[in-house]
Coordinates of C-alpha atoms in Angstrom, one line a residue:
X1 CA -61.0 67.5 45.8
X2 CA -60.6 67.3 41.5
X3 CA -62.5 70.7 41.7
X4 CA -60.2 72.3 44.7
X5 CA -57.6 71.5 42.5
X6 CA -58.4 72.7 39.4
X7 CA -59.2 75.8 41.3
X8 CA -55.7 76.2 43.2
X9 CA -54.3 75.7 39.7
X10 CA -56.7 78.3 37.7
X11 CA -56.1 81.0 40.8
X12 CA -52.4 80.4 40.3
X13 CA -51.6 80.7 36.5
X14 CA -54.8 83.2 35.5
X15 CA -52.8 86.0 36.7
X16 CA -49.6 85.1 34.5
X17 CA -51.8 84.3 31.5
X18 CA -53.9 87.3 32.1
X19 CA -50.2 89.5 32.0
X20 CA -49.1 87.7 28.8
X21 CA -52.1 88.3 27.1
X22 CA -51.8 91.8 27.6
X23 CA -48.4 92.1 28.4
X24 CA -48.6 95.5 26.1
X25 CA -51.0 97.2 28.7
X26 CA -47.8 97.4 31.0
X27 CA -45.9 100.0 29.3
X28 CA -46.6 103.1 30.4
X29 CA -44.6 104.9 27.7
X30 CA -43.8 104.7 23.9
X31 CA -40.2 103.9 24.2
X32 CA -40.8 100.8 26.6
X33 CA -44.0 99.7 24.2
X34 CA -42.1 99.3 20.7
X35 CA -39.5 97.2 22.9
X36 CA -42.6 94.5 23.2
X37 CA -42.6 91.9 20.4
X38 CA -45.8 92.6 18.7
X39 CA -47.0 96.0 20.8
X40 CA -47.7 99.5 19.2
X41 CA -48.3 102.7 20.5
X42 CA -51.0 104.9 20.1
X43 CA -49.8 109.0 20.0
X44 CA -53.2 110.4 18.9
X45 CA -53.6 113.7 21.5
X46 CA -57.0 112.6 22.5
X47 CA -56.8 109.3 22.8
X48 CA -58.3 107.5 25.3
X49 CA -57.5 104.4 26.8
X50 CA -54.3 102.3 27.0
X51 CA -51.9 103.7 24.3
X52 CA -49.8 100.9 24.1
X53 CA -51.6 97.5 22.5
X54 CA -51.7 94.3 20.3
X55 CA -51.4 95.5 16.7
X56 CA -55.2 93.8 16.4
X57 CA -56.1 96.0 19.0
X58 CA -55.1 98.8 17.2
X59 CA -56.9 97.8 14.5
X60 CA -59.9 97.4 16.0
X61 CA -59.1 101.1 17.4
X62 CA -58.9 102.5 14.4
X63 CA -61.9 105.2 14.9
X64 CA -60.0 106.9 18.2
X65 CA -56.6 106.1 16.7
X66 CA -55.8 106.3 12.9
X67 CA -53.3 104.8 11.4
X68 CA -51.0 107.6 10.9
X69 CA -50.8 108.0 15.1
X70 CA -50.0 104.6 15.0
X71 CA -46.1 103.6 16.4
X72 CA -45.2 100.3 14.9
X73 CA -41.5 100.4 14.0
X74 CA -41.2 97.7 11.2
X75 CA -37.6 95.9 10.4
X76 CA -35.7 96.0 7.1
X77 CA -33.7 93.2 6.3
X78 CA -32.1 93.1 3.3
X79 CA -29.6 90.4 1.5
X80 CA -27.4 93.2 0.0
X81 CA -25.0 89.7 -1.2
X82 CA -26.1 86.7 -1.3
X83 CA -23.9 84.7 -3.9
X84 CA -24.8 80.9 -3.9
X85 CA -21.9 78.7 -2.7
X86 CA -19.2 77.4 -5.1
X87 CA -16.8 75.3 -5.7
X88 CA -13.4 76.4 -6.6
X89 CA -11.5 77.1 -10.1
X90 CA -9.1 79.0 -11.6
X91 CA -11.1 81.7 -12.8
X92 CA -13.7 82.5 -9.5
X93 CA -13.4 82.4 -6.0
X94 CA -14.9 79.5 -4.1
X95 CA -17.9 80.5 -2.0
X96 CA -18.1 78.6 1.4
X97 CA -20.6 80.8 2.9
X98 CA -23.9 82.3 2.0
X99 CA -25.0 85.2 2.7
X100 CA -21.9 87.2 2.5
X101 CA -23.3 90.9 3.3
X102 CA -27.2 91.4 4.9
X103 CA -28.5 94.4 6.2
X104 CA -30.7 94.7 9.0
X105 CA -32.3 98.4 9.6
X106 CA -34.7 100.0 12.1
X107 CA -34.1 97.2 14.6
X108 CA -35.8 97.5 17.6
X109 CA -34.4 97.6 21.3
X110 CA -35.6 94.4 23.2
X111 CA -36.0 92.8 19.5
X112 CA -34.6 89.0 18.3
X113 CA -33.9 88.7 14.4
X114 CA -33.0 85.9 12.7
X115 CA -30.9 85.3 9.7
X116 CA -30.4 81.6 7.8
X117 CA -26.9 81.4 6.8
X118 CA -25.4 78.1 5.3
X119 CA -21.5 76.6 5.3
X120 CA -19.9 74.2 2.8
X121 CA -16.7 73.2 2.0
X122 CA -15.6 73.6 -0.9
X123 CA -13.6 71.4 -3.2
X124 CA -10.0 72.6 -4.3
X125 CA -10.4 75.5 -1.9
X126 CA -6.7 77.0 -1.7
X127 CA -4.1 76.5 0.4
X128 CA -1.2 78.6 1.5
X129 CA 1.3 76.4 3.2
X130 CA 3.9 78.7 4.9
X131 CA 7.4 77.1 6.3
X132 CA 8.6 79.0 9.3
X133 CA 11.9 76.6 10.7
X134 CA 13.9 76.4 13.1
X135 CA 17.8 76.9 11.9
X136 CA 19.7 76.6 15.4
X137 CA 22.2 74.3 15.3
X138 CA 20.0 71.3 16.8
X139 CA 17.8 71.6 13.4
X140 CA 20.6 70.2 11.5
X141 CA 19.0 67.0 10.5
X142 CA 15.5 67.9 10.5
X143 CA 16.6 70.9 7.8
X144 CA 18.1 67.7 5.7
X145 CA 14.5 65.9 6.1
X146 CA 12.8 68.9 4.6
X147 CA 14.9 69.8 1.7
X148 CA 14.2 66.0 0.2
X149 CA 10.4 66.1 1.6
X150 CA 9.7 69.3 -0.1
X151 CA 8.0 67.2 -3.4
X152 CA 6.2 65.1 -1.8
X153 CA 4.4 67.2 0.6
X154 CA 3.2 69.0 -2.9
X155 CA 2.0 65.9 -4.4
X156 CA 0.3 65.0 -1.3
X157 CA -1.1 68.5 -0.6
X158 CA -2.6 68.7 -4.5
X159 CA -4.5 65.4 -3.7
X160 CA -6.2 67.6 -1.4
X161 CA -6.7 71.0 -3.8
X162 CA -5.4 71.8 -7.2
X163 CA -4.6 75.5 -5.9
X164 CA -1.6 74.7 -3.5
X165 CA 1.0 77.4 -3.3
X166 CA 4.3 77.2 -0.7
X167 CA 6.6 79.7 1.2
X168 CA 9.8 79.2 3.2
X169 CA 11.2 81.4 6.1
X170 CA 13.5 80.8 9.1
X171 CA 14.0 81.9 12.7
X172 CA 17.1 81.8 15.0
X173 CA 16.7 84.3 18.3
X174 CA 17.9 88.2 18.8
X175 CA 21.3 88.9 17.7
X176 CA 22.7 89.8 21.1
X177 CA 23.9 87.9 24.4
X178 CA 22.6 85.8 25.9
X179 CA 20.4 84.8 23.2
X180 CA 23.7 84.1 20.7
X181 CA 27.5 83.8 21.0
X182 CA 29.1 87.2 20.3
X183 CA 31.0 86.3 17.4
X184 CA 28.3 83.9 15.7
X185 CA 25.8 86.4 13.9
X186 CA 22.4 85.5 14.6
X187 CA 18.8 87.0 12.9
X188 CA 15.7 87.0 14.4
X189 CA 13.2 86.2 11.1
X190 CA 14.1 86.0 7.3
X191 CA 11.6 85.8 4.7
X192 CA 13.3 83.3 2.0
X193 CA 10.6 82.3 -0.4
X194 CA 7.2 84.5 -0.8
X195 CA 4.7 82.1 -1.3
X196 CA 4.2 80.5 -4.5
X197 CA 3.2 77.5 -6.6
X198 CA 7.1 76.5 -7.3
X199 CA 8.4 73.3 -5.4
X200 CA 11.9 73.8 -7.3
X201 CA 12.3 77.3 -5.6
X202 CA 11.4 76.0 -2.3
X203 CA 13.5 73.2 -2.4
X204 CA 16.5 75.4 -3.4
X205 CA 16.1 78.0 -0.9
X206 CA 15.7 75.4 2.1
X207 CA 19.4 74.2 0.5
X208 CA 21.1 77.7 0.8
X209 CA 19.5 78.4 4.4
X210 CA 22.8 77.6 7.1
X211 CA 22.4 76.4 10.3
X212 CA 23.4 78.9 13.1
X213 CA 24.8 78.5 16.4
X214 CA 23.0 80.1 19.6
X215 CA 23.6 80.3 23.3
X216 CA 20.5 79.5 25.0
X217 CA 18.0 77.0 24.3
X218 CA 15.0 78.9 24.1
X219 CA 14.6 80.3 20.9
X220 CA 12.7 83.1 19.0
X221 CA 9.8 81.3 16.8
X222 CA 6.7 83.4 18.4
X223 CA 8.5 86.7 17.3
X224 CA 9.1 85.2 13.6
X225 CA 5.4 84.0 13.9
X226 CA 4.3 87.6 14.0
X227 CA 5.6 88.5 11.0
X228 CA 4.6 85.5 9.2
X229 CA 1.0 86.4 10.1
X230 CA 1.0 90.0 9.7
X231 CA 3.2 90.6 6.2
X232 CA 0.5 89.9 4.1
X233 CA 2.2 91.2 1.3
X234 CA 5.7 90.3 1.7
X235 CA 4.8 86.9 3.1
X236 CA 2.2 86.2 0.1
X237 CA -1.2 85.3 1.5
X238 CA -4.1 85.1 -1.1
X239 CA -7.4 86.5 -0.2
X240 CA -9.0 83.6 -1.0
X241 CA -7.2 81.1 0.8
X242 CA -6.7 78.8 3.8
X243 CA -3.4 80.5 5.4
X244 CA -1.3 78.2 7.1
X245 CA 1.8 78.2 8.9
X246 CA 3.7 75.3 9.6
X247 CA 6.1 76.3 12.6
X248 CA 9.6 73.5 12.8
X249 CA 11.3 73.4 16.2
X250 CA 12.6 71.0 18.7
X251 CA 12.6 74.1 21.2
X252 CA 10.8 76.4 23.8
X253 CA 9.6 80.1 22.6
X254 CA 10.7 82.9 24.2
X255 CA 8.2 85.2 25.9
X256 CA 10.1 87.8 28.2
X257 CA 13.3 89.4 26.7
X258 CA 14.3 92.5 28.7
X259 CA 13.6 95.3 26.0
X260 CA 11.5 97.9 27.4
X261 CA 10.0 98.6 23.8
X262 CA 7.2 96.1 23.8
X263 CA 6.3 94.0 19.9
X264 CA 3.8 96.4 18.2
X265 CA 2.6 93.6 16.1
X266 CA 3.3 95.0 12.8
X267 CA 5.1 94.2 10.1
X268 CA 8.9 95.5 10.2
X269 CA 10.6 93.5 7.2
X270 CA 13.3 95.2 5.1
X271 CA 13.7 93.1 2.1
X272 CA 13.6 89.5 3.7
X273 CA 15.0 90.3 7.1
X274 CA 13.3 91.6 9.8
X275 CA 15.0 94.8 11.0
X276 CA 13.2 95.6 15.0
X277 CA 15.2 92.2 16.1
X278 CA 16.7 94.4 18.7
X279 CA 14.6 97.2 19.1
X280 CA 10.4 95.3 20.0
X281 CA 10.4 92.7 22.9
X282 CA 9.1 89.3 22.0
X283 CA 5.3 89.2 21.7
X284 CA 2.9 87.4 24.1
X285 CA 0.5 85.1 23.8
X286 CA -2.1 87.5 23.6
X287 CA -1.3 89.3 20.8
X288 CA -0.4 86.0 18.5
X289 CA -3.6 84.9 20.0
X290 CA -5.3 88.0 18.8
X291 CA -3.3 88.4 15.5
X292 CA -4.1 84.9 14.3
X293 CA -8.2 85.3 15.3
X294 CA -7.9 88.7 13.0
X295 CA -6.0 87.6 10.3
X296 CA -7.7 84.1 10.0
X297 CA -4.4 82.3 10.1
X298 CA -4.3 78.3 10.9
X299 CA -0.9 77.7 13.4
X300 CA 0.5 74.1 13.1
X301 CA 2.9 73.9 15.8
X302 CA 5.4 70.9 14.6
X303 CA 7.3 70.3 17.3
X304 CA 9.8 67.4 19.2
X305 CA 8.3 65.2 21.8
X306 CA 10.0 66.9 24.8
X307 CA 8.5 70.1 24.4
X308 CA 5.0 68.9 22.8
X309 CA 3.9 69.5 26.5
X310 CA 4.4 73.3 26.4
X311 CA 2.9 73.9 23.0
X312 CA -0.3 71.9 23.8
X313 CA -0.9 74.0 26.8
X314 CA -0.9 76.9 24.7
X315 CA -2.7 75.7 21.6
X316 CA -6.1 76.2 23.2
X317 CA -5.8 79.8 23.1
X318 CA -5.4 80.0 19.6
X319 CA -8.6 79.3 17.7
X320 CA -7.7 77.0 14.4
X321 CA -4.1 76.0 15.9
X322 CA -3.2 72.2 16.3
X323 CA 0.0 70.5 17.6
X324 CA 2.0 68.0 16.0
X325 CA 5.1 65.5 17.3
X326 CA 7.9 65.0 15.0
X327 CA 10.5 62.7 14.7
X328 CA 13.6 63.5 15.8
X329 CA 14.9 64.1 12.0
X330 CA 11.4 65.8 10.8
X331 CA 11.3 63.0 8.7
X332 CA 7.5 62.5 8.9
X333 CA 6.3 66.5 8.1
X334 CA 4.5 65.1 5.3
X335 CA 1.8 62.3 7.2
X336 CA 2.3 65.4 10.1
X337 CA 0.9 68.2 8.0
X338 CA -1.6 66.0 6.2
X339 CA -2.8 64.8 9.6
X340 CA -2.9 67.9 11.2
X341 CA -5.1 69.6 7.8
X342 CA -7.7 67.4 8.0
X343 CA -8.5 67.7 11.8
X344 CA -8.6 71.6 11.1
X345 CA -10.9 71.4 8.3
X346 CA -12.8 68.6 10.0
X347 CA -14.6 71.1 11.9
X348 CA -16.3 74.9 11.5
X349 CA -16.7 77.2 14.0
X350 CA -18.4 80.7 13.4
X351 CA -17.2 83.3 15.7
X352 CA -18.4 87.4 15.8
X353 CA -17.1 90.6 16.8
X354 CA -20.6 91.9 18.4
X355 CA -20.6 94.2 21.3
X356 CA -22.1 97.3 23.0
X357 CA -25.7 95.7 23.7
X358 CA -25.8 93.4 20.5
X359 CA -25.6 89.7 21.1
X360 CA -25.2 86.8 18.5
X361 CA -26.4 83.5 18.7
X362 CA -26.0 80.5 16.8
X363 CA -28.6 77.5 16.5
X364 CA -28.0 74.4 14.4
X365 CA -28.6 70.7 13.9
X366 CA -24.8 69.9 11.9
X367 CA -24.8 66.8 10.2
X368 CA -27.3 65.4 11.9
X369 CA -30.7 66.1 10.2
X370 CA -32.8 63.6 12.6
X371 CA -31.7 65.5 15.6
X372 CA -33.1 68.5 17.2
X373 CA -31.6 72.0 16.4
X374 CA -29.1 73.2 19.2
X375 CA -27.4 75.9 20.4
X376 CA -24.1 75.9 18.8
X377 CA -21.6 77.5 16.9
X378 CA -19.6 74.5 16.2
X379 CA -20.0 71.4 14.2
X380 CA -17.4 68.8 13.6
X381 CA -16.9 65.5 11.5
X382 CA -17.1 67.3 8.2
X383 CA -15.9 66.7 4.9
X384 CA -15.5 68.2 1.5
X385 CA -18.9 68.9 0.3
X386 CA -20.4 68.6 3.9
X387 CA -23.4 71.4 4.3
X388 CA -24.1 73.1 7.8
X389 CA -27.2 75.5 8.0
X390 CA -27.5 77.7 10.8
X391 CA -30.0 79.9 12.2
X392 CA -28.1 83.2 13.5
X393 CA -30.0 85.2 16.2
X394 CA -29.5 89.2 16.5
X395 CA -30.3 90.0 20.3
X396 CA -30.6 93.8 21.1
X397 CA -30.1 93.6 24.8
X398 CA -30.3 97.4 25.1
X399 CA -29.5 100.6 23.3
X400 CA -26.0 101.5 22.5
X401 CA -24.7 104.3 24.4
X402 CA -23.8 107.3 21.9
X403 CA -25.5 108.0 18.4
X404 CA -22.4 106.7 16.7
X405 CA -23.0 102.7 18.0
X406 CA -26.4 102.8 16.9
X407 CA -24.9 101.7 13.4
X408 CA -22.8 98.5 13.8
X409 CA -21.1 96.7 11.6
X410 CA -21.1 93.1 13.0
X411 CA -18.5 90.3 11.3
X412 CA -19.5 87.2 11.2
X413 CA -16.5 84.1 9.9
X414 CA -15.2 80.8 10.1
X415 CA -12.6 80.3 12.6
X416 CA -9.2 79.8 10.0
X417 CA -11.4 81.3 6.9
X418 CA -11.3 84.3 5.3
X419 CA -15.0 83.7 4.6
X420 CA -17.6 86.0 6.0
X421 CA -20.9 87.3 6.6
X422 CA -21.0 91.2 7.2
X423 CA -24.2 92.5 9.2
X424 CA -24.8 96.1 8.8
X425 CA -26.9 96.7 11.6
X426 CA -28.9 100.3 12.3
X427 CA -30.5 100.1 15.7
X428 CA -33.3 102.7 16.2
X429 CA -33.2 104.1 19.5
X430 CA -35.5 107.0 19.2
X431 CA -38.7 105.1 17.8
X432 CA -40.4 107.8 19.8
X433 CA -38.9 111.1 19.6
X434 CA -39.5 113.4 22.4
X435 CA -40.8 116.0 20.0
X436 CA -43.8 113.9 19.1
X437 CA -47.3 114.5 20.4
X438 CA -47.4 112.3 23.2
X439 CA -44.5 113.9 25.0
X440 CA -44.2 116.4 28.0
X441 CA -40.9 117.2 28.0
X442 CA -37.7 117.5 26.2
X443 CA -34.2 118.9 25.3
X444 CA -35.1 121.2 22.3
X445 CA -32.8 121.2 19.1
X446 CA -32.3 124.6 18.4
X447 CA -28.3 124.5 17.9
X448 CA -29.3 121.6 14.9
X449 CA -31.5 123.5 13.3
X450 CA -30.2 127.0 13.0
X451 CA -27.9 125.3 10.8
X452 CA -31.0 124.3 8.4
X453 CA -31.7 128.0 7.8
X454 CA -28.4 129.1 7.7
X455 CA -26.2 126.7 6.0
X456 CA -23.2 128.6 5.7
X457 CA -22.6 128.9 8.8
X458 CA -21.8 125.3 9.4
X459 CA -18.2 124.7 11.0
X460 CA -15.8 123.1 9.0
X461 CA -15.1 120.4 11.4
X462 CA -19.0 119.3 11.3
X463 CA -20.0 116.9 8.7
X464 CA -22.6 119.5 6.3
X465 CA -23.5 116.3 4.6
X466 CA -25.0 114.7 7.4
X467 CA -26.8 117.7 8.9
X468 CA -27.9 118.4 5.3
X469 CA -29.7 114.8 5.4
X470 CA -31.4 115.6 8.4
X471 CA -32.3 118.8 7.6
X472 CA -33.9 117.7 4.9
X473 CA -36.0 115.8 7.0
X474 CA -37.9 119.1 7.6
X475 CA -40.3 121.2 6.0
X476 CA -38.9 124.8 6.5
X477 CA -41.7 127.5 5.8
X478 CA -41.8 131.2 6.7
X479 CA -44.4 132.0 10.0
X480 CA -47.2 133.5 8.9
X481 CA -51.0 133.5 9.9
X482 CA -52.0 130.6 7.7
X483 CA -49.2 128.2 9.5
X484 CA -50.5 124.6 10.4
X485 CA -50.7 124.4 14.0
X486 CA -47.3 122.1 15.6
X487 CA -47.6 120.5 18.8
X488 CA -45.6 120.5 20.7
X489 CA -44.2 123.5 19.5
X490 CA -40.7 124.3 20.5
X491 CA -39.7 128.4 20.7
X492 CA -36.0 129.1 19.8
X493 CA -33.6 132.3 19.9
X494 CA -30.3 131.6 18.4
X495 CA -27.6 134.5 19.0
X496 CA -24.5 134.6 16.1
X497 CA -21.9 135.9 18.0
X498 CA -20.0 136.4 14.7
X499 CA -22.9 138.9 13.2
X500 CA -24.4 140.1 16.2
X501 CA -27.8 139.0 14.7
X502 CA -30.3 136.9 16.6
X503 CA -32.7 134.1 14.7
X504 CA -36.1 133.5 16.3
X505 CA -37.9 130.3 15.2
X506 CA -40.0 127.6 16.4
X507 CA -40.8 123.8 15.3
X508 CA -42.9 120.8 15.7
X509 CA -44.9 118.6 14.1
X510 CA -48.2 118.9 12.6
X511 CA -51.6 116.4 12.8
X512 CA -50.3 114.8 9.7
X513 CA -46.9 114.0 11.6
X514 CA -44.8 116.2 8.9
X515 CA -42.0 118.1 10.7
X516 CA -41.8 121.5 10.3
X517 CA -39.8 124.6 11.2
X518 CA -41.3 128.3 11.2
X519 CA -39.1 131.1 11.2
X520 CA -39.0 134.8 11.5
X521 CA -37.4 137.7 10.4
X522 CA -33.5 137.7 11.9
X523 CA -32.3 140.4 13.6
X524 CA -29.2 141.7 13.3
X525 CA -27.7 144.8 16.1
X526 CA -24.2 145.2 15.1
X527 CA -22.1 146.4 17.7
X528 CA -24.8 146.6 20.7
X529 CA -24.6 143.0 21.8
X530 CA -20.8 143.0 21.9
X531 CA -20.8 146.6 23.6
X532 CA -23.8 146.1 25.7
X533 CA -22.2 143.1 27.4
X534 CA -19.3 144.8 27.4
X535 CA -20.3 148.0 29.3
X536 CA -21.9 145.4 31.9
X537 CA -19.0 143.3 32.6
X538 CA -17.2 146.2 33.2
X539 CA -19.6 147.9 35.5
X540 CA -20.0 144.9 37.3
X541 CA -16.0 144.1 38.0
X542 CA -15.5 148.0 39.0
X543 CA -18.6 147.9 41.9
X544 CA -17.2 144.3 43.3
X545 CA -13.4 146.4 43.4
X546 CA -14.8 149.1 45.1
X547 CA -17.5 146.9 47.6
X548 CA -14.1 145.0 48.5
X549 CA -12.2 148.1 49.3
X550 CA -14.9 149.9 51.1
X551 CA -15.2 147.0 53.2
X552 CA -11.5 146.0 53.7
X553 CA -11.1 150.1 54.7
X554 CA -14.2 149.6 57.4
X555 CA -12.6 146.6 58.6
X556 CA -9.3 148.4 59.5
X557 CA -11.1 151.2 61.2
X558 CA -13.1 149.3 63.5
X559 CA -10.0 146.7 64.5
X560 CA -8.0 150.5 65.2
X561 CA -10.6 151.6 67.6
X562 CA -11.1 148.1 69.6
X563 CA -7.1 148.2 70.1
X564 CA -7.3 151.8 71.3
X565 CA -9.6 151.1 73.9
X566 CA -8.2 147.8 75.0
X567 CA -4.8 150.1 75.5
X568 CA -6.8 152.6 77.7
X569 CA -8.1 149.9 79.9
X570 CA -4.9 148.2 80.7
X571 CA -3.0 151.9 81.3
X572 CA -6.0 152.5 83.9
X573 CA -6.0 149.1 85.8
X574 CA -2.2 149.3 86.0
X575 CA -2.4 153.1 87.8
X576 CA -4.9 151.8 90.2
X577 CA -3.0 148.8 91.8
X578 CA -2.7 148.6 95.7
X579 CA 0.6 146.8 96.3
X580 CA 3.6 148.5 96.5
X581 CA 6.7 147.3 94.1
X582 CA 9.0 146.3 97.3
X583 CA 6.4 144.4 98.8
X584 CA 4.6 141.2 97.0
X585 CA 1.2 140.6 98.2
X586 CA 1.8 136.9 97.8
X587 CA 4.8 136.3 99.7
X588 CA 4.1 134.7 103.2
X589 CA 6.3 134.2 106.2
X590 CA 7.7 131.1 107.4
X591 CA 5.9 129.8 110.3
X592 CA 8.3 126.8 111.4
X593 CA 12.2 127.1 111.6
X594 CA 14.2 124.0 111.0
X595 CA 18.3 123.5 112.5
X596 CA 20.5 120.6 111.6
X597 CA 22.2 119.1 114.5
X598 CA 25.6 117.9 112.5
X599 CA 25.8 120.5 110.9
X600 CA 26.3 122.5 114.4
X601 CA 28.1 119.7 115.5
X602 CA 30.6 119.6 112.6
X603 CA 31.2 123.7 113.7
X604 CA 31.6 122.9 117.3
X605 CA 34.6 120.5 115.8

């Protein structure tokens, strides 16, 4: 019984094991072969056997397929910028993510590459906090509390980092009925104070800002939020700092205002005032979410309990945001900011912008060194100094369509932080060009190569530097009896309409895998080409017109003859008719007469 089971297992799994051992042999062309890990392709013309083989098999077969004919593209990973992790200081910016830039060239379709990445929360990482406050009439007591709490908040935040700065802006709503009273002047957004390390100025600007009456309850908070996000220079966001916007309100925010022009998500500050409140509609939730992610913002919605549920529903759509419930007079702002900041910084999540056939996956065990590595981009329970080690795998599922997408820049960054890892990815989708010896047919490169022979003919709209770089890969020489043998050889004939010249040349590969272009003399026949083609064109047009007229006349003649024949036939039949004009042969006399008796009686009376 045991022998039967063993035999059955072998029968089932032996084909699978064999296919794994010899998976290279399943590839029937060079392109598919190079997508299989550890497989190479032999393009030797006279090679007999499976051209796709493992590297070990290729080494053993060097007598039949020398190394110069083995297609074995190797990926090159270069750590272009790999500055060590560092704390913040007055002279140097903090480094929380390493490496900072990596170049991956000659990456193969169907392959996976791994880059080790480290993230560490730096001590004294700079914080930019921007107060964005609702100054409608219901927020009068909240404004008074913020005036008193500026110094206390600064002291609290400086316990977290030495490099803390604050700014202040306010919003009400659009200055138009029904959003405001006709007699009350409102505004959509004002940037009262640029971000700075000046607590006295902050307190002064909050005190100077006035309360405004509005008509409807929802306010224009989201419109002001977009301006605070995108107006980088006007608000004063530092490049290396955690950017936090504290939006304080006791009401909902408008999402639709009835203005036909949508919000464009761009900065429109004129001095301290936002000038497009009556020109653009309110922004959408999707716009806010995208801008927060693109510009690495952290949003704290500090709202009252009666509207908190609405903002909590919105919060998951904006990565790096949180919701805190204020007391009625906003007296707990300091505690709220401290708690929400700790919540934001207690976790890290890496995000990327990979697309076009490229996918990034993240593997880490976070802070649990004893656990196994799992696939996740997020880690929590972080503190200052916590070190997270990731393995980021780059998977190339398919060759992107179009040569322009073969070079991609993928950016990896922690949510809400400006630190980033830039991956310059070059995908090699043409490991086995069709001009190689193992190819049978392919589209020609005649048009491209003619610019190599005559650089002066490169059109202005084309990039001459790139063309020159491609041309440098070819060895261009005069065609003569001593020229090397090319395989396969492509023959080109290029006509230049501007000069009426024709250039003949051939190109291909030598046995030593050298790209060669062999060119003959240029043949110029000024005027001949244009005159010849013009005469032929006029002759063809004249012939078509003449044939058309002849066919039209012939058709009219045949139609005339047919009509005369039919008319004569009609006249002849009319003359031979066998009935007279006063006797209808179809008429039959009545066979029965009927008299109305009532009619006769009426006459007798």
